Short mmCIF file of C-alpha atoms in Angstrom, two decimals:
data_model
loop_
_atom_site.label_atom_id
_atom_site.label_comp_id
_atom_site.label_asym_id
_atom_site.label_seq_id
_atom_site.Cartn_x
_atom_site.Cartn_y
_atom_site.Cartn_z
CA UNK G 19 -25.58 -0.22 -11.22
CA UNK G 20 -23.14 -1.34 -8.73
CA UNK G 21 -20.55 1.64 -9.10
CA UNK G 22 -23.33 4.31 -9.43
CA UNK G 23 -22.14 7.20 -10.32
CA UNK G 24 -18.84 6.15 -10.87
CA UNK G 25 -18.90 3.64 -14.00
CA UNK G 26 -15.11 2.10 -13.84
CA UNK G 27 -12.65 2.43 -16.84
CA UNK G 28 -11.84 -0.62 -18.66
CA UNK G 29 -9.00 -2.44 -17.32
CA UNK G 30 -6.95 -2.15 -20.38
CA UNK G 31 -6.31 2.31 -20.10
CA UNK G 32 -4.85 1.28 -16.55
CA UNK G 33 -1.42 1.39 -17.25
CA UNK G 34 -1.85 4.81 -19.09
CA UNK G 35 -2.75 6.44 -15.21
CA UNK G 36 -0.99 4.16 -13.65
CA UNK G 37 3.17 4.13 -12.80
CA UNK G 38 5.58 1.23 -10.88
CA UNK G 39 7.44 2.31 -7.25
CA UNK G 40 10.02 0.35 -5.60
CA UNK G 41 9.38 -0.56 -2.20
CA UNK G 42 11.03 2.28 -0.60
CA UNK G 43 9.34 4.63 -2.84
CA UNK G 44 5.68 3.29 -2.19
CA UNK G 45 6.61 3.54 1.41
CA UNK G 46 7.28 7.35 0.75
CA UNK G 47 4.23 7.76 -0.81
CA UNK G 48 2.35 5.95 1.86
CA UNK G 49 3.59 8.26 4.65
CA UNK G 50 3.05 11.45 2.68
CA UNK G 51 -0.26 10.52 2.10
CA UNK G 52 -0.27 11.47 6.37
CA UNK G 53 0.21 15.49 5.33
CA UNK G 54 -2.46 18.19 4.59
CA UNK G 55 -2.53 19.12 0.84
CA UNK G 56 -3.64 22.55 1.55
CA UNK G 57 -1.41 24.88 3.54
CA UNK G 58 0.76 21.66 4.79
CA UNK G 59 2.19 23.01 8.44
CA UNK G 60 4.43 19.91 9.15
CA UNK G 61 5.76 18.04 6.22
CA UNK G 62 6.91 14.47 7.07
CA UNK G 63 10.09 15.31 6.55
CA UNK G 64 9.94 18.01 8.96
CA UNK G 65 9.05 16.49 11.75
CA UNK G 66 10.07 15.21 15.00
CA UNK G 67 8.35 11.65 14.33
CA UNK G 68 9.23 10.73 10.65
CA UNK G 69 11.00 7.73 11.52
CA UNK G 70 8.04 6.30 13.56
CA UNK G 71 5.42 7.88 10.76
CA UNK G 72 8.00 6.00 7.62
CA UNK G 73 7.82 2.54 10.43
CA UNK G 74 4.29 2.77 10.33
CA UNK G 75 3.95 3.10 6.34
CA UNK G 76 6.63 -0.42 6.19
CA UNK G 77 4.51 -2.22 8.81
CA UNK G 78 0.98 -1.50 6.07
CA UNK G 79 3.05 -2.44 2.92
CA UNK G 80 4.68 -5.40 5.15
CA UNK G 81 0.96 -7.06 4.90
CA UNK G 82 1.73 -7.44 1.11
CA UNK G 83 4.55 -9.78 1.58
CA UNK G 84 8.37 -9.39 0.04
CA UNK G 85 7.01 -10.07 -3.50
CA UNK G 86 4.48 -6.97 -3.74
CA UNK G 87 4.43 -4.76 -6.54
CA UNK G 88 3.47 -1.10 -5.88
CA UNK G 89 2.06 1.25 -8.46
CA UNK G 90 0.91 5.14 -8.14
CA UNK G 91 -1.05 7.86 -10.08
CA UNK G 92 2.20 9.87 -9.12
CA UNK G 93 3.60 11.74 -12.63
CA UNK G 94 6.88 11.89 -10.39
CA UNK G 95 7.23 8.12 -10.93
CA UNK G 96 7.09 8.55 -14.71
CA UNK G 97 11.04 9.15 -14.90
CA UNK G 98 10.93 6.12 -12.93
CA UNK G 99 10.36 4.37 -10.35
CA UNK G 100 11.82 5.60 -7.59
CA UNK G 101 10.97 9.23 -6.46
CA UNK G 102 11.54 10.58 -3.07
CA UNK G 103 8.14 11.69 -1.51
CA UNK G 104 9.18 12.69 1.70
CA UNK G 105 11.95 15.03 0.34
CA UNK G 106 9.24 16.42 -1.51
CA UNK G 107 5.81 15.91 0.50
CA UNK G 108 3.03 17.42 -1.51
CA UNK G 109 3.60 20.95 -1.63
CA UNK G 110 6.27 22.76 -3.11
CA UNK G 111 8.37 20.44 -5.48
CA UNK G 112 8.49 18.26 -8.65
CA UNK G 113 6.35 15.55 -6.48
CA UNK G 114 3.61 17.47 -6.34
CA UNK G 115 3.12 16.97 -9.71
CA UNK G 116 0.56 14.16 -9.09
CA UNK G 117 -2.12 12.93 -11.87
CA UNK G 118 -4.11 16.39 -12.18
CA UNK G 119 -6.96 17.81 -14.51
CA UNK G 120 -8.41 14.12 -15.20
CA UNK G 121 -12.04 13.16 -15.54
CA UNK G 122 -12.17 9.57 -15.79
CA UNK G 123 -15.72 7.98 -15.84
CA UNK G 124 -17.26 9.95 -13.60
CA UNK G 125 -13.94 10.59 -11.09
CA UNK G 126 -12.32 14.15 -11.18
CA UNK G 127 -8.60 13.21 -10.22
CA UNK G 128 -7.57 16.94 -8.87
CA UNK G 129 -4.52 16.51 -6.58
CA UNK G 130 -5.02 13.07 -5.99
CA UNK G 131 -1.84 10.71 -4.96
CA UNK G 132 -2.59 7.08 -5.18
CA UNK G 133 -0.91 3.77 -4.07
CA UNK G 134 -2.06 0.40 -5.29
CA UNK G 135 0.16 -2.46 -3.50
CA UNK G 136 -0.38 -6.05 -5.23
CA UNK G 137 0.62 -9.44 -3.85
CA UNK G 138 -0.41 -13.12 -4.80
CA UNK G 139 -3.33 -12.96 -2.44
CA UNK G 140 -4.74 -9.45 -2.04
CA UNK G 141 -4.54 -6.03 -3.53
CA UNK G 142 -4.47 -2.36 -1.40
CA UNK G 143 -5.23 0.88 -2.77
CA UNK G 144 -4.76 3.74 -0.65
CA UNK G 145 -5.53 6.99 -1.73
CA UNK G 146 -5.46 10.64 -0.68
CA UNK G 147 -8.10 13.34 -1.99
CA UNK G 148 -6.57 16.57 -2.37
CA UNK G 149 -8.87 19.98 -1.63
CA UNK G 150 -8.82 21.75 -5.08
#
């Protein structure tokens, strides 16, 4: 079995796991995805290179083209679609409130924070494991 021992969910339950970002919002997400989930000493928002950390996360997504949709495991997207992950970074606030407790075929997701970024020609998923 090609995905042995993870066995993929069907397509369809997806969109239950799965919530839309804005641009600016998946760019957020990206750059957080730079911090420590455990005992977190320099938040991006913190420190002394955000800007250049926040260019870096633009210049990934900018592969995607002006068209991209983003998506995230985030539960802070489910009022909508644009939460502020660098205000928040992963410790400490309503953002840290990512996808937790679920076993899905095989995958624990404990602290996980996803980003899937889809254009016309390619798809991105960029994910960080949390220690639980």
């Amino acid at each position: 079995m090609p995905a042995y021992p993870f066995a993929p969910p069907p397509a369809e339950r997806f969109p239950a796991y799965l919530r839309p970002l804005e641009r600016a919002a998946a760019v957020g997400a990206l750059a957080v995805m730079s911090e420590e989930w455990q005992f977190e000493p320099a938040p991006v928002r913190s420190r002394p290179d955000r800007e250049a950390v926040l260019a870096d996360a633009r210049t990934l997504l900018d592969r995607y083209g002006p068209d991209a949709e983003y998506w995230t495991n985030a539960v802070a997207a489910g009022s909508g679609p644009a939460p502020d992950f660098v205000a928040a970074g992963l410790r400490g606030t309503a953002s840290y409130t990512f996808l937790t407790g679920v076993y899905v075929n095989g995958l624990d997701l404990c602290d996980d924070l996803g980003l899937i970024a889809v254009s016309a020609d390619e798809v991105g998923v960029f994910w960080s494991v949390g220690a639980c």
